[in-house]
Amino acid sequence: MTTSRRALPDDADGAASGAAADVEIRPATRADLLDVFRIEKAVFDQPWPFAAFEKALNAPAFLVADGRDAAVSVGADGVAAGDTLGYVIGDVTPNHGRDIGHVKDIAVRPDAQELGLGRRLLRESLRELTAAGAAVVKLEVRESNHRAQQLYADEGFEPARRIPRYYADGEPAFVMALDLEGWARR
């Protein structure tokens, strides 16, 4: 997972309200890639290259928040073109009957943050990873990104370990893990 300039949105109960209620979470298509890449560059200091998104198209949890029908204002950030308000990428690795899901990247367009879309994307990716056979999901988060850590903790992720110098700028990451069976019971 890359590093966010602005933390992921965090609402109290994860319910969509206002403009966010009109946002559809759906599988990403090739037509979404340019919008996804624009969001990546706007949100992260160390963005993934465009080719990484092309390779991820078949991932079971590459989802976008489609705001075509939402009344979300267009910000001055220069990335507000298109209907994609956010995305998440998650995949599954076979692991001897206890497959491991991995949330690799998640971001919400700067002008659409604070609407609960990050939480909605995360929850829907967990459902998709469960359907794809994952028993456990992991992710990496910057040590300094306390808001994202809180969002993940609210969903049941627990810190598993710390990796020194994980990011290119030398910042450590926390690996957080979630047992999907326990999460589904919540």
mmCIF file of C-alpha atoms in Angstrom:
data_model
loop_
_atom_site.group_PDB
_atom_site.id
_atom_site.type_symbol
_atom_site.label_atom_id
_atom_site.label_comp_id
_atom_site.label_asym_id
_atom_site.label_seq_id
_atom_site.Cartn_x
_atom_site.Cartn_y
_atom_site.Cartn_z
ATOM 1 C CA MET A 1 0.000 0.000 0.000
ATOM 2 C CA THR A 2 1.290 3.443 -0.803
ATOM 3 C CA THR A 3 1.412 6.438 1.478
ATOM 4 C CA SER A 4 -1.375 8.991 1.705
ATOM 5 C CA ARG A 5 -0.900 12.748 1.856
ATOM 6 C CA ARG A 6 -4.326 12.903 3.465
ATOM 7 C CA ALA A 7 -5.700 10.127 5.608
ATOM 8 C CA LEU A 8 -8.619 7.984 4.520
ATOM 9 C CA PRO A 9 -12.099 9.173 5.445
ATOM 10 C CA ASP A 10 -13.527 7.911 8.698
ATOM 11 C CA ASP A 11 -17.160 8.247 9.652
ATOM 12 C CA ALA A 12 -18.605 6.940 12.884
ATOM 13 C CA ASP A 13 -20.767 4.119 11.584
ATOM 14 C CA GLY A 14 -19.682 3.660 7.988
ATOM 15 C CA ALA A 15 -23.116 4.560 6.671
ATOM 16 C CA ALA A 16 -23.292 6.444 3.437
ATOM 17 C CA SER A 17 -24.991 9.786 3.652
ATOM 18 C CA GLY A 18 -25.651 12.706 1.348
ATOM 19 C CA ALA A 19 -23.708 12.541 -1.902
ATOM 20 C CA ALA A 20 -21.971 9.330 -0.839
ATOM 21 C CA ALA A 21 -25.294 7.471 -0.798
ATOM 22 C CA ASP A 22 -25.456 7.883 -4.570
ATOM 23 C CA VAL A 23 -22.016 6.354 -5.121
ATOM 24 C CA GLU A 24 -21.896 2.869 -6.619
ATOM 25 C CA ILE A 25 -19.049 0.545 -5.618
ATOM 26 C CA ARG A 26 -18.330 -1.694 -8.611
ATOM 27 C CA PRO A 27 -15.499 -3.667 -10.248
ATOM 28 C CA ALA A 28 -12.943 -1.532 -12.050
ATOM 29 C CA THR A 29 -12.764 -1.621 -15.828
ATOM 30 C CA ARG A 30 -10.072 -0.556 -18.263
ATOM 31 C CA ALA A 31 -12.064 2.663 -18.808
ATOM 32 C CA ASP A 32 -11.525 3.578 -15.113
ATOM 33 C CA LEU A 33 -7.741 3.333 -15.169
ATOM 34 C CA LEU A 34 -6.936 6.923 -16.098
ATOM 35 C CA ASP A 35 -9.192 8.264 -13.326
ATOM 36 C CA VAL A 36 -7.677 5.787 -10.863
ATOM 37 C CA PHE A 37 -4.168 6.845 -11.870
ATOM 38 C CA ARG A 38 -5.073 10.532 -11.464
ATOM 39 C CA ILE A 39 -6.358 9.860 -7.965
ATOM 40 C CA GLU A 40 -3.229 7.872 -7.125
ATOM 41 C CA LYS A 41 -1.004 10.774 -8.166
ATOM 42 C CA ALA A 42 -3.103 13.296 -6.240
ATOM 43 C CA VAL A 43 -3.268 11.301 -3.011
ATOM 44 C CA PHE A 44 0.102 9.565 -2.715
ATOM 45 C CA ASP A 45 3.609 10.968 -2.472
ATOM 46 C CA GLN A 46 5.003 7.797 -4.057
ATOM 47 C CA PRO A 47 2.341 6.817 -6.619
ATOM 48 C CA TRP A 48 2.186 3.483 -8.360
ATOM 49 C CA PRO A 49 2.964 3.572 -12.095
ATOM 50 C CA PHE A 50 0.057 3.307 -14.526
ATOM 51 C CA ALA A 51 1.198 -0.186 -15.587
ATOM 52 C CA ALA A 52 0.596 -1.463 -12.048
ATOM 53 C CA PHE A 53 -3.094 -0.654 -12.372
ATOM 54 C CA GLU A 54 -3.274 -2.355 -15.761
ATOM 55 C CA LYS A 55 -1.794 -5.505 -14.196
ATOM 56 C CA ALA A 56 -4.296 -5.347 -11.317
ATOM 57 C CA LEU A 57 -7.414 -5.291 -13.503
ATOM 58 C CA ASN A 58 -8.108 -8.983 -12.901
ATOM 59 C CA ALA A 59 -7.654 -8.750 -9.124
ATOM 60 C CA PRO A 60 -10.788 -9.980 -7.318
ATOM 61 C CA ALA A 61 -11.133 -6.776 -5.325
ATOM 62 C CA PHE A 62 -10.149 -3.991 -7.738
ATOM 63 C CA LEU A 63 -13.169 -1.814 -7.095
ATOM 64 C CA VAL A 64 -14.037 1.799 -7.824
ATOM 65 C CA ALA A 65 -16.437 4.237 -6.220
ATOM 66 C CA ASP A 66 -18.425 5.487 -9.207
ATOM 67 C CA GLY A 67 -19.867 8.918 -8.453
ATOM 68 C CA ARG A 68 -21.652 9.434 -11.749
ATOM 69 C CA ASP A 69 -24.935 9.984 -9.899
ATOM 70 C CA ALA A 70 -23.473 11.717 -6.836
ATOM 71 C CA ALA A 71 -23.507 15.422 -6.124
ATOM 72 C CA VAL A 72 -19.814 15.688 -5.259
ATOM 73 C CA SER A 73 -18.222 19.038 -5.844
ATOM 74 C CA VAL A 74 -15.323 19.345 -8.236
ATOM 75 C CA GLY A 75 -12.231 20.404 -6.345
ATOM 76 C CA ALA A 76 -9.378 22.596 -7.465
ATOM 77 C CA ASP A 77 -6.954 19.680 -7.253
ATOM 78 C CA GLY A 78 -6.916 19.065 -10.997
ATOM 79 C CA VAL A 79 -7.926 15.402 -10.683
ATOM 80 C CA ALA A 80 -11.658 15.839 -10.449
ATOM 81 C CA ALA A 81 -12.190 14.869 -14.082
ATOM 82 C CA GLY A 82 -14.202 11.705 -14.495
ATOM 83 C CA ASP A 83 -16.683 9.915 -12.304
ATOM 84 C CA THR A 84 -14.317 7.789 -10.213
ATOM 85 C CA LEU A 85 -14.193 9.050 -6.632
ATOM 86 C CA GLY A 86 -11.973 6.349 -5.170
ATOM 87 C CA TYR A 87 -10.685 2.824 -5.557
ATOM 88 C CA VAL A 88 -9.306 -0.180 -3.722
ATOM 89 C CA ILE A 89 -7.139 -3.022 -4.977
ATOM 90 C CA GLY A 90 -7.075 -6.377 -3.226
ATOM 91 C CA ASP A 91 -5.943 -9.808 -4.325
ATOM 92 C CA VAL A 92 -5.697 -13.326 -2.923
ATOM 93 C CA THR A 93 -2.665 -15.595 -2.639
ATOM 94 C CA PRO A 94 -3.193 -19.345 -2.159
ATOM 95 C CA ASN A 95 -1.784 -20.569 1.153
ATOM 96 C CA HIS A 96 -2.413 -24.261 1.870
ATOM 97 C CA GLY A 97 -6.155 -23.955 2.400
ATOM 98 C CA ARG A 98 -5.994 -20.679 4.334
ATOM 99 C CA ASP A 99 -5.678 -18.208 1.470
ATOM 100 C CA ILE A 100 -4.388 -14.726 2.252
ATOM 101 C CA GLY A 101 -6.051 -11.575 0.958
ATOM 102 C CA HIS A 102 -3.988 -8.434 0.551
ATOM 103 C CA VAL A 103 -5.399 -4.921 0.361
ATOM 104 C CA LYS A 104 -2.651 -3.352 -1.713
ATOM 105 C CA ASP A 105 -3.920 0.153 -2.383
ATOM 106 C CA ILE A 106 -6.877 2.298 -1.393
ATOM 107 C CA ALA A 107 -7.515 5.980 -2.066
ATOM 108 C CA VAL A 108 -10.308 8.523 -2.275
ATOM 109 C CA ARG A 109 -10.132 11.586 -4.486
ATOM 110 C CA PRO A 110 -9.236 14.652 -2.370
ATOM 111 C CA ASP A 111 -12.509 16.476 -3.082
ATOM 112 C CA ALA A 112 -14.536 13.377 -2.126
ATOM 113 C CA GLN A 113 -12.823 12.588 1.166
ATOM 114 C CA GLU A 114 -14.669 12.739 4.482
ATOM 115 C CA LEU A 115 -17.796 11.092 3.001
ATOM 116 C CA GLY A 116 -17.151 7.549 4.259
ATOM 117 C CA LEU A 117 -16.101 6.259 0.840
ATOM 118 C CA GLY A 118 -12.807 4.826 2.119
ATOM 119 C CA ARG A 119 -14.697 2.717 4.650
ATOM 120 C CA ARG A 120 -17.238 1.598 2.029
ATOM 121 C CA LEU A 121 -14.461 0.636 -0.391
ATOM 122 C CA LEU A 122 -12.607 -1.255 2.331
ATOM 123 C CA ARG A 123 -15.707 -3.166 3.452
ATOM 124 C CA GLU A 124 -16.691 -4.100 -0.081
ATOM 125 C CA SER A 125 -13.135 -5.272 -0.827
ATOM 126 C CA LEU A 126 -13.279 -7.497 2.270
ATOM 127 C CA ARG A 127 -16.524 -9.035 1.001
ATOM 128 C CA GLU A 128 -14.952 -9.657 -2.412
ATOM 129 C CA LEU A 129 -11.795 -11.152 -0.894
ATOM 130 C CA THR A 130 -13.956 -13.449 1.248
ATOM 131 C CA ALA A 131 -15.857 -14.569 -1.849
ATOM 132 C CA ALA A 132 -12.522 -15.191 -3.595
ATOM 133 C CA GLY A 133 -11.514 -17.607 -0.822
ATOM 134 C CA ALA A 134 -9.376 -15.498 1.514
ATOM 135 C CA ALA A 135 -9.482 -16.473 5.178
ATOM 136 C CA VAL A 136 -7.214 -13.669 6.383
ATOM 137 C CA VAL A 137 -6.490 -10.229 4.942
ATOM 138 C CA LYS A 138 -3.374 -8.166 5.461
ATOM 139 C CA LEU A 139 -2.352 -4.660 4.516
ATOM 140 C CA GLU A 140 0.524 -2.281 5.103
ATOM 141 C CA VAL A 141 0.087 1.232 6.459
ATOM 142 C CA ARG A 142 2.567 3.998 7.190
ATOM 143 C CA GLU A 143 3.551 4.271 10.812
ATOM 144 C CA SER A 144 2.607 7.982 10.729
ATOM 145 C CA ASN A 145 -0.851 7.457 9.172
ATOM 146 C CA HIS A 146 -2.856 7.277 12.391
ATOM 147 C CA ARG A 147 -6.234 8.002 10.785
ATOM 148 C CA ALA A 148 -5.873 5.094 8.356
ATOM 149 C CA GLN A 149 -4.697 2.856 11.195
ATOM 150 C CA GLN A 150 -7.816 3.825 13.164
ATOM 151 C CA LEU A 151 -10.073 3.060 10.195
ATOM 152 C CA TYR A 152 -8.490 -0.367 9.828
ATOM 153 C CA ALA A 153 -8.668 -1.016 13.579
ATOM 154 C CA ASP A 154 -12.356 -0.029 13.549
ATOM 155 C CA GLU A 155 -12.926 -2.766 10.958
ATOM 156 C CA GLY A 156 -11.100 -5.325 13.124
ATOM 157 C CA PHE A 157 -7.562 -5.232 11.711
ATOM 158 C CA GLU A 158 -4.881 -5.783 14.327
ATOM 159 C CA PRO A 159 -1.206 -4.847 14.133
ATOM 160 C CA ALA A 160 0.835 -7.946 13.256
ATOM 161 C CA ARG A 161 4.341 -6.534 12.897
ATOM 162 C CA ARG A 162 6.393 -3.460 12.069
ATOM 163 C CA ILE A 163 8.658 -3.333 9.022
ATOM 164 C CA PRO A 164 11.483 -0.773 9.323
ATOM 165 C CA ARG A 165 12.263 1.342 6.238
ATOM 166 C CA TYR A 166 9.358 -0.177 4.251
ATOM 167 C CA TYR A 167 8.694 2.906 2.148
ATOM 168 C CA ALA A 168 11.169 4.507 -0.250
ATOM 169 C CA ASP A 169 11.558 7.525 2.032
ATOM 170 C CA GLY A 170 12.600 5.236 4.895
ATOM 171 C CA GLU A 171 9.390 5.359 6.916
ATOM 172 C CA PRO A 172 8.370 2.103 8.628
ATOM 173 C CA ALA A 173 5.087 0.338 7.950
ATOM 174 C CA PHE A 174 2.786 -1.616 10.184
ATOM 175 C CA VAL A 175 1.403 -4.833 8.769
ATOM 176 C CA MET A 176 -2.165 -5.207 9.978
ATOM 177 C CA ALA A 177 -4.205 -8.396 9.674
ATOM 178 C CA LEU A 178 -7.867 -9.330 9.843
ATOM 179 C CA ASP A 179 -9.505 -12.734 10.258
ATOM 180 C CA LEU A 180 -12.373 -12.603 7.767
ATOM 181 C CA GLU A 181 -14.539 -15.156 9.570
ATOM 182 C CA GLY A 182 -14.531 -12.998 12.685
ATOM 183 C CA TRP A 183 -15.123 -9.875 10.616
ATOM 184 C CA ALA A 184 -18.130 -11.452 8.865
ATOM 185 C CA ARG A 185 -19.701 -12.294 12.239
ATOM 186 C CA ARG A 186 -19.545 -8.648 13.377
#
